[in-house]
PDB file of C-alpha atoms in Angstrom:
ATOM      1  CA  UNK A 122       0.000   0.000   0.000  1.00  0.00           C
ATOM      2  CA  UNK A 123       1.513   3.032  -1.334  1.00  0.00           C
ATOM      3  CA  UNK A 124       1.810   5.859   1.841  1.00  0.00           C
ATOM      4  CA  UNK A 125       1.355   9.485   0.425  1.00  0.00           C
ATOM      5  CA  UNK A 126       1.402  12.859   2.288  1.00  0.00           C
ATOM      6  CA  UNK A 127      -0.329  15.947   0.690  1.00  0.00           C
ATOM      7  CA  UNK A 128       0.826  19.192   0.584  1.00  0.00           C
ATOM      8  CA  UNK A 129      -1.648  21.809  -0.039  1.00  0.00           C
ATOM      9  CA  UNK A 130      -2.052  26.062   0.179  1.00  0.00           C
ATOM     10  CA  UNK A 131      -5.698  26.870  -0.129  1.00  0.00           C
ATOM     11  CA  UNK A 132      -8.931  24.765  -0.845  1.00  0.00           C
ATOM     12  CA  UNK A 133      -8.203  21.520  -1.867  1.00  0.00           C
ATOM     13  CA  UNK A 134      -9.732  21.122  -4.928  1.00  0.00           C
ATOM     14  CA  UNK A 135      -7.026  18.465  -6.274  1.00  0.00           C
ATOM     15  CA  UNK A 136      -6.733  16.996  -2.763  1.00  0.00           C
ATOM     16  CA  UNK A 137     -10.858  16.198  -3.122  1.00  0.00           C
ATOM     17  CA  UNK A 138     -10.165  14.746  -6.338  1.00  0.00           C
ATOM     18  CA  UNK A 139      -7.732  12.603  -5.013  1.00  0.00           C
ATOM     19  CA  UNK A 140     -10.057  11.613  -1.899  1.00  0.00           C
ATOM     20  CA  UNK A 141     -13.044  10.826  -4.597  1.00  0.00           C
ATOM     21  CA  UNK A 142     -11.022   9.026  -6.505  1.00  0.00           C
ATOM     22  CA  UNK A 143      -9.332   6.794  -3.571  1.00  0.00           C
ATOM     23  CA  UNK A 144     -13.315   6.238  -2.392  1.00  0.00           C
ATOM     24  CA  UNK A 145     -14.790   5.384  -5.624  1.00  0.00           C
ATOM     25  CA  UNK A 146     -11.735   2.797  -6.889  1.00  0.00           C
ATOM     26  CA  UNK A 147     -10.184   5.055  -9.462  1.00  0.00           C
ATOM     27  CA  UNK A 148      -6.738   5.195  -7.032  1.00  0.00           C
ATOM     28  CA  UNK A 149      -6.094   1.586  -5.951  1.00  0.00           C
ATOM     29  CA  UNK A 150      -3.246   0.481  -3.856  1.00  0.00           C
ATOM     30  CA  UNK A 151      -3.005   3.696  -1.882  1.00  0.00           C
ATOM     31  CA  UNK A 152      -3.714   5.746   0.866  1.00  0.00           C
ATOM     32  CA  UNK A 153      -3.171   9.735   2.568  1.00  0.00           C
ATOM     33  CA  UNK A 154      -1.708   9.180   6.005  1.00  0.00           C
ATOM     34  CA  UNK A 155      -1.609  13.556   5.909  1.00  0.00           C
ATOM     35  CA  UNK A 156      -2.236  16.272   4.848  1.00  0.00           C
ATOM     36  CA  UNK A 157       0.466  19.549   5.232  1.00  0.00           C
ATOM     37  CA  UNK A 158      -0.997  23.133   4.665  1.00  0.00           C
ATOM     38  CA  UNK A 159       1.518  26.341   5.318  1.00  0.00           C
ATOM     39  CA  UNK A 160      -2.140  27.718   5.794  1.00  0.00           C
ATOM     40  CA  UNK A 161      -3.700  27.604   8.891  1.00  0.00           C
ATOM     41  CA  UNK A 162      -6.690  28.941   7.540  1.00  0.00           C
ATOM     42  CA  UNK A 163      -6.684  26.220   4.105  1.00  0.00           C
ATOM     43  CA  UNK A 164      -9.689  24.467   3.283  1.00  0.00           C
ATOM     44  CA  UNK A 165      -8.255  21.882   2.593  1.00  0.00           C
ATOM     45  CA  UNK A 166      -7.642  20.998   5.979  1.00  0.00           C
ATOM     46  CA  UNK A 167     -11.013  20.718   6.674  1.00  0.00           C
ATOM     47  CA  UNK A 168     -10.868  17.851   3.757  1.00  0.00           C
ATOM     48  CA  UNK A 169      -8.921  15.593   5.766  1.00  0.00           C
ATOM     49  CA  UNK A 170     -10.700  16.288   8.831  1.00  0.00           C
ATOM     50  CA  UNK A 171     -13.828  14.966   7.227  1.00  0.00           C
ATOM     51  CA  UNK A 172     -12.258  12.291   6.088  1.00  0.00           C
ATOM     52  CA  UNK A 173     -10.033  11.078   8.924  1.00  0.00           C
ATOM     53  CA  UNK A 174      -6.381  12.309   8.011  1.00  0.00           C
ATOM     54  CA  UNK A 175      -3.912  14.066  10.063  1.00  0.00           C
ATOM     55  CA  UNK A 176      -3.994  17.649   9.342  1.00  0.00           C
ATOM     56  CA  UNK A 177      -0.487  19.455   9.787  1.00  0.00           C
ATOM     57  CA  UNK A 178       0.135  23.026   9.735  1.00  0.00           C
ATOM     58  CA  UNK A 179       3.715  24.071   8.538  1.00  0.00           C
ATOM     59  CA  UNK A 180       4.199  27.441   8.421  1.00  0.00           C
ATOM     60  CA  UNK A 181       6.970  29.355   7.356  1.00  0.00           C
ATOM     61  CA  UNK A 182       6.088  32.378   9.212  1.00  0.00           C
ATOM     62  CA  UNK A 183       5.946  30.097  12.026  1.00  0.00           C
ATOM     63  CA  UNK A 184       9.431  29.766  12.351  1.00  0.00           C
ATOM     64  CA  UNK A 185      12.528  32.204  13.037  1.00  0.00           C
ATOM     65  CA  UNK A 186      13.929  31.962   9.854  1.00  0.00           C
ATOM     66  CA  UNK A 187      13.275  29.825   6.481  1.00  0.00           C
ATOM     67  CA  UNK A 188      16.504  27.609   7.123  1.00  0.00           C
ATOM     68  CA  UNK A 189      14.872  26.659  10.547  1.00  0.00           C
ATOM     69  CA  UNK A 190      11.391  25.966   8.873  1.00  0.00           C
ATOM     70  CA  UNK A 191      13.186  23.573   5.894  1.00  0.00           C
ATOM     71  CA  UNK A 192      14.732  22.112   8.647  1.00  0.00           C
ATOM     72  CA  UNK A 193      11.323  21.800  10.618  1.00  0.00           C
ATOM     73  CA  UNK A 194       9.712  20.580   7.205  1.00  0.00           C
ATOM     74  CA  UNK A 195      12.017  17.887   6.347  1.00  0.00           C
ATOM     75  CA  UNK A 196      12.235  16.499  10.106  1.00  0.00           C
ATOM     76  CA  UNK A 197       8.460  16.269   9.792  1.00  0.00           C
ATOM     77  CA  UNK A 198       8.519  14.358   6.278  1.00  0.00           C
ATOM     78  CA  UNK A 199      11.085  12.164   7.473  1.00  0.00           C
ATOM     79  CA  UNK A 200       8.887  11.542  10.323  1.00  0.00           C
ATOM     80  CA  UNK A 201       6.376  10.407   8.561  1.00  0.00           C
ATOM     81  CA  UNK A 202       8.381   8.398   6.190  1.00  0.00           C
ATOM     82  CA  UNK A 203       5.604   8.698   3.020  1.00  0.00           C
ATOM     83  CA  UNK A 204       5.969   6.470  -0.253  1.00  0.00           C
ATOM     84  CA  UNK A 205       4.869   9.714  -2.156  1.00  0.00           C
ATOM     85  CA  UNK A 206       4.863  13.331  -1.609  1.00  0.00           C
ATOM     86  CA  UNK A 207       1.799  15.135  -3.745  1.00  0.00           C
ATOM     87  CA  UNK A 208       2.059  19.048  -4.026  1.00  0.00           C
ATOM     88  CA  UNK A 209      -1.283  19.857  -5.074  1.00  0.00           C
ATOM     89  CA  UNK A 210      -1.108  23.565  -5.138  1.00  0.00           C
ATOM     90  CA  UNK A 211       1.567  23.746  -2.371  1.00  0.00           C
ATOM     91  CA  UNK A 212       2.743  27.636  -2.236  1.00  0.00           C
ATOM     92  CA  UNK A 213       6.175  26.748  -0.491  1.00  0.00           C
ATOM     93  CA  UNK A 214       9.446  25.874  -2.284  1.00  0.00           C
ATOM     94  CA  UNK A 215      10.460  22.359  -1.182  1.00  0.00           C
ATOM     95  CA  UNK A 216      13.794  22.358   0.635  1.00  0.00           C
ATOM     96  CA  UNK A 217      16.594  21.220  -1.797  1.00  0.00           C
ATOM     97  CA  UNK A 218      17.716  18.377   1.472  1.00  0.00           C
ATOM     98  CA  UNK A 219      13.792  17.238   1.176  1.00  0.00           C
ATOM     99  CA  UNK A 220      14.170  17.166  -2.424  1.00  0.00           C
ATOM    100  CA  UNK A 221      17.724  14.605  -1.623  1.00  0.00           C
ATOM    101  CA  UNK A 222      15.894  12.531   0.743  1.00  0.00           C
ATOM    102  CA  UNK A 223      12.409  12.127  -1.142  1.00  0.00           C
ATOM    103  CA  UNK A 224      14.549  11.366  -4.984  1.00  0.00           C
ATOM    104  CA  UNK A 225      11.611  10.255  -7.719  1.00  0.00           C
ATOM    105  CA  UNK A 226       9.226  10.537  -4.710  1.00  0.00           C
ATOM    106  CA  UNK A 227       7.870  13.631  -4.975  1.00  0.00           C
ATOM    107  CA  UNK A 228       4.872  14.901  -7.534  1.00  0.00           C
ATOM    108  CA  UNK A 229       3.535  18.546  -8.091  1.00  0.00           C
ATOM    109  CA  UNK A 230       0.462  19.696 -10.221  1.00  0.00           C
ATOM    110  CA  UNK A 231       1.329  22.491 -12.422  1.00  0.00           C
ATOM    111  CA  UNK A 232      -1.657  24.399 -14.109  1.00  0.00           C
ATOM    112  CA  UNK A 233      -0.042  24.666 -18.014  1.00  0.00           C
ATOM    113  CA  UNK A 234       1.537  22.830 -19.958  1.00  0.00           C
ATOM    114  CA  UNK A 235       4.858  22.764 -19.220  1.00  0.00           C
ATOM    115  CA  UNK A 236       7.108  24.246 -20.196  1.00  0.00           C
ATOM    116  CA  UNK A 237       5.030  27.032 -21.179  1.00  0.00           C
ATOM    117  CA  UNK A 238       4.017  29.642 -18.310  1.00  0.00           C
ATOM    118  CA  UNK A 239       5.863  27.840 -15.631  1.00  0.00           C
ATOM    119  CA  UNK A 240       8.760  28.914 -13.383  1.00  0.00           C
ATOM    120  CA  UNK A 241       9.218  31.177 -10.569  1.00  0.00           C
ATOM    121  CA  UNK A 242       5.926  33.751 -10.509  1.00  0.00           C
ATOM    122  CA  UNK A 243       3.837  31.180 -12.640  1.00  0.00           C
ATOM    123  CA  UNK A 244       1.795  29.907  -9.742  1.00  0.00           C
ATOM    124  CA  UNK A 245      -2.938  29.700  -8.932  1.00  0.00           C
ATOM    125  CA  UNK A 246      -4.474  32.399 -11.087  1.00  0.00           C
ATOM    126  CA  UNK A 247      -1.512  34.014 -12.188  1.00  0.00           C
ATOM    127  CA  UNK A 248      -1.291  31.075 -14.698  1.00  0.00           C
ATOM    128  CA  UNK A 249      -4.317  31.374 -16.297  1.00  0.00           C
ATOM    129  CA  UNK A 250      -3.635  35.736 -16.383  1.00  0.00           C
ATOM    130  CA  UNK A 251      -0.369  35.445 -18.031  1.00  0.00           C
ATOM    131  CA  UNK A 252      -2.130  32.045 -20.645  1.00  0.00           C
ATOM    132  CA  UNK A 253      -4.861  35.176 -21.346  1.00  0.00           C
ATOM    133  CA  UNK A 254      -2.459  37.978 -21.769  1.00  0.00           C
ATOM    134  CA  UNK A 255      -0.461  36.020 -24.342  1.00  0.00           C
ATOM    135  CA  UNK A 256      -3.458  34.905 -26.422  1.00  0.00           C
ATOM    136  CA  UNK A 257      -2.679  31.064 -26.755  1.00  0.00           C
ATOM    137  CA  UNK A 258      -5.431  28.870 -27.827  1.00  0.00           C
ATOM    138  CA  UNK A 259      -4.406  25.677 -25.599  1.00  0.00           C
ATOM    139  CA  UNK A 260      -3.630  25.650 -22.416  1.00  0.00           C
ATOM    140  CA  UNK A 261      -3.870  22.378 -20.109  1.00  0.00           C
ATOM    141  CA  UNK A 262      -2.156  21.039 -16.754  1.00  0.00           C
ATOM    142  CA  UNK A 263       1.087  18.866 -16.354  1.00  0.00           C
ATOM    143  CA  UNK A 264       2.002  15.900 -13.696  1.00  0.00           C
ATOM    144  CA  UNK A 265       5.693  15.987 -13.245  1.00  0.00           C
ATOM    145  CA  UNK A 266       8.600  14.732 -10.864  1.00  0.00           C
ATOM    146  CA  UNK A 267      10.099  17.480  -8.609  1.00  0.00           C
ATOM    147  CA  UNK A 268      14.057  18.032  -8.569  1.00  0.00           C
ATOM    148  CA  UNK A 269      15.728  20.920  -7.737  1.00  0.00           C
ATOM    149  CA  UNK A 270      14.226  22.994  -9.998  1.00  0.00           C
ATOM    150  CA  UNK A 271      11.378  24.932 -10.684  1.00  0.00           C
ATOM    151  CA  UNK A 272       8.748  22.911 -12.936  1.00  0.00           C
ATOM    152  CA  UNK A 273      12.050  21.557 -14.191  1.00  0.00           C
ATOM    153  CA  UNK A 274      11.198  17.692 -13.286  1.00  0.00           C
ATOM    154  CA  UNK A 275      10.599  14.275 -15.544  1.00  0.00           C
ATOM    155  CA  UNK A 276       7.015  14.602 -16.912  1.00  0.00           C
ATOM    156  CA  UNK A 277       4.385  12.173 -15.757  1.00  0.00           C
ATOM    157  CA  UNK A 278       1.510  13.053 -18.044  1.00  0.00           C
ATOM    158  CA  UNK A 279       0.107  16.301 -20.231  1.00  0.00           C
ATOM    159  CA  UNK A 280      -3.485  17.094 -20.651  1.00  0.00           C
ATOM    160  CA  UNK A 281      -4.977  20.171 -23.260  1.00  0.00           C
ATOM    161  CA  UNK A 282      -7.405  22.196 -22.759  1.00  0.00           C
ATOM    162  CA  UNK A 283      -9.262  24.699 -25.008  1.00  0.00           C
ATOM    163  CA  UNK A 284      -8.659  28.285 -24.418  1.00  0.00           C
ATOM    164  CA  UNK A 285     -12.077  29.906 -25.464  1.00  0.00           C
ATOM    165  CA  UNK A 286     -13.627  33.275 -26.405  1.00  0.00           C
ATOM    166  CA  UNK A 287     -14.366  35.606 -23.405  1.00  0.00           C
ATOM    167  CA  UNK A 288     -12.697  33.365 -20.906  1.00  0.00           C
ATOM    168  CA  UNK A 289     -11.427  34.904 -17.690  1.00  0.00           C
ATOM    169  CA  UNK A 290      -8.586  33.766 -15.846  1.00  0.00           C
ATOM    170  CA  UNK A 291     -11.243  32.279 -12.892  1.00  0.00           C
ATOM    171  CA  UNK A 292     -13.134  30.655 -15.657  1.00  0.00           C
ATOM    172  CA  UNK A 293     -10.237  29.168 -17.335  1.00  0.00           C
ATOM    173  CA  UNK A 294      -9.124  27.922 -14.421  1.00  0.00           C
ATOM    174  CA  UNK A 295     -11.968  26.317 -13.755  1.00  0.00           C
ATOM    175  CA  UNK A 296     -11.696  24.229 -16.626  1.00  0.00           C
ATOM    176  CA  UNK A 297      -8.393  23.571 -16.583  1.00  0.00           C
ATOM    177  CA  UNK A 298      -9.265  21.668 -12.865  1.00  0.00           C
ATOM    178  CA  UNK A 299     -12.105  19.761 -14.072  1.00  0.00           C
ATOM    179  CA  UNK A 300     -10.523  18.895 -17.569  1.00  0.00           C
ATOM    180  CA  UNK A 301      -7.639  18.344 -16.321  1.00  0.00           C
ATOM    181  CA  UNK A 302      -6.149  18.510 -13.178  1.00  0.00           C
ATOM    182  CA  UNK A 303      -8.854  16.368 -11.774  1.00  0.00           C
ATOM    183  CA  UNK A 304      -8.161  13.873 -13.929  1.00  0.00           C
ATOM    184  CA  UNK A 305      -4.279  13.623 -14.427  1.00  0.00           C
ATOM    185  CA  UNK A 306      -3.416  13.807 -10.814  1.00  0.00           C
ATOM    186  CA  UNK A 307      -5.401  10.707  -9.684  1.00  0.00           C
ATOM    187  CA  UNK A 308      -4.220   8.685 -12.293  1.00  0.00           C
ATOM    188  CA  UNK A 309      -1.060   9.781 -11.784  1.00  0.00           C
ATOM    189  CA  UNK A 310      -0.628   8.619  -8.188  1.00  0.00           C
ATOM    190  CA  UNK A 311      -2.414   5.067  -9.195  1.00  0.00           C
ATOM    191  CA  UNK A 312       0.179   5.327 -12.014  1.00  0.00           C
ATOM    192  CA  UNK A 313       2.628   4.836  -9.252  1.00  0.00           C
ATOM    193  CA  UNK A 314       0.531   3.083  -6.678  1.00  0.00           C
ATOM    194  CA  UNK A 315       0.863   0.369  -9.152  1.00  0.00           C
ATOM    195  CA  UNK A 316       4.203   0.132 -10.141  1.00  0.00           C
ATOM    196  CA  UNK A 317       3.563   1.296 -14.078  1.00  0.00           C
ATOM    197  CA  UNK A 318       5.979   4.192 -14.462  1.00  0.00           C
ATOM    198  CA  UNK A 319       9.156   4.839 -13.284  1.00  0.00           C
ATOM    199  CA  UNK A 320      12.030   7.864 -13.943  1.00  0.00           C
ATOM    200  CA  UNK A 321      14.823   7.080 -16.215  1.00  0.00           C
ATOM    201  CA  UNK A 322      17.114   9.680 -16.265  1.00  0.00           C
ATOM    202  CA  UNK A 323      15.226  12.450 -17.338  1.00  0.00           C
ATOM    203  CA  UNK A 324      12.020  11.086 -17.929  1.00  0.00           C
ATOM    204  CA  UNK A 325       9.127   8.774 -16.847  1.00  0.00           C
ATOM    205  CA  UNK A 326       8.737   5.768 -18.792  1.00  0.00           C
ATOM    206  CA  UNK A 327       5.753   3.468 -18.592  1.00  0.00           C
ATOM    207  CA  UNK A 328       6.265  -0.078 -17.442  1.00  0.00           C
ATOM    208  CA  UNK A 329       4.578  -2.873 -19.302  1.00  0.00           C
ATOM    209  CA  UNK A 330       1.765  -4.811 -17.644  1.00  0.00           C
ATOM    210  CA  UNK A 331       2.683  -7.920 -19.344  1.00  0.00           C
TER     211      UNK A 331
END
């Protein structure tokens, strides 16, 4: 049974999509043990609640300085020793020593495709703003592997979405969750729940069933 921790910002829209999917069958082979917000005010903390899971709050302003916090925040992963590490709209930079520890074990949601509109500043709405301001047609959301850089990891899976007429950046967004996000993070995680890709090098490469 594959042990993943959940690191989330604000409402939990991907975390609920991961919950659904673990209830109705869709993720097999796993399960949340937590859930870490930096936000003590997050929705998604009320998410695990309801379902059970450990909430953790992890501040940076909790802490003197943001060496003593990565410190804090690693000592706490290690603590809880997870099989996967899900950032699912996770506002902090990961510490590069949890980055070390948790090699090929750690998976973030990114709102584009990658590597378009990605990087430091690309982050929430400010995706969909800077998608609208350049006038591209298709946007989408990307799965990947975290290293040390910035949206620089192995990519898990791609999904496209249509950029349409009169969209805002709140209504794009929307989309891009439901069409997209929604759907590639879940499989994703059963992905690896299951044993059918792994990181070679550079990239993820599906392992055969047979």
């Amino acid at each position: 049974m594959l042990r993943a921790v959940i690191c989330v910002s604000g409402g939990g829209t991907n975390l609920q999509a991961v919950l659904d999917a673990i209830d109705n069958g869709r993720i097999t082979n796993a399960e949340i043990i937590a859930v870490i917000s930096n936000n003590a005010g997050a929705k998604a903390l009320d998410r695990a609640e309801k379902h059970g899971i450990q909430g953790i709050l992890m501040s940076p302003k909790n802490y003197g300085d943001r060496d003593a916090f990565n410190r804090a925040f690693t000592e706490k992963m290690c603590e809880l020793n997870p099989d996967l590490i899900v950032l699912a709209g996770f506002l902090v930079k990961i510490p590069e020593e949890m980055v070390a520890r948790f090699s090929n074990r750690i998976i973030n949601i990114h709102p584009a495709l990658i590597p378009s509109f990605c990087g430091v500043g690309y982050y929430g709405l400010k995706v969909h703003e800077k998608v609208l301001e350049r006038g591209v047609k298709v946007t989408g959301a990307t799965v990947h592997f975290v290293n040390e850089g910035m949206d620089e990891g192995p990519i898990i899976a791609q999904k496209a979405v249509e950029v349409q007429e009169g969209d805002t950046p709140e209504v794009l967004q929307k989309r891009v969750m439901e069409q997209a996000e929604w759907i590639l993070l879940p499989a994703a995680i059963d992905d690896i729940a299951n044993g059918r890709i792994k990181v070679a090098g550079d990239k993820v490469v599906r392992v055969s069933s047979t």
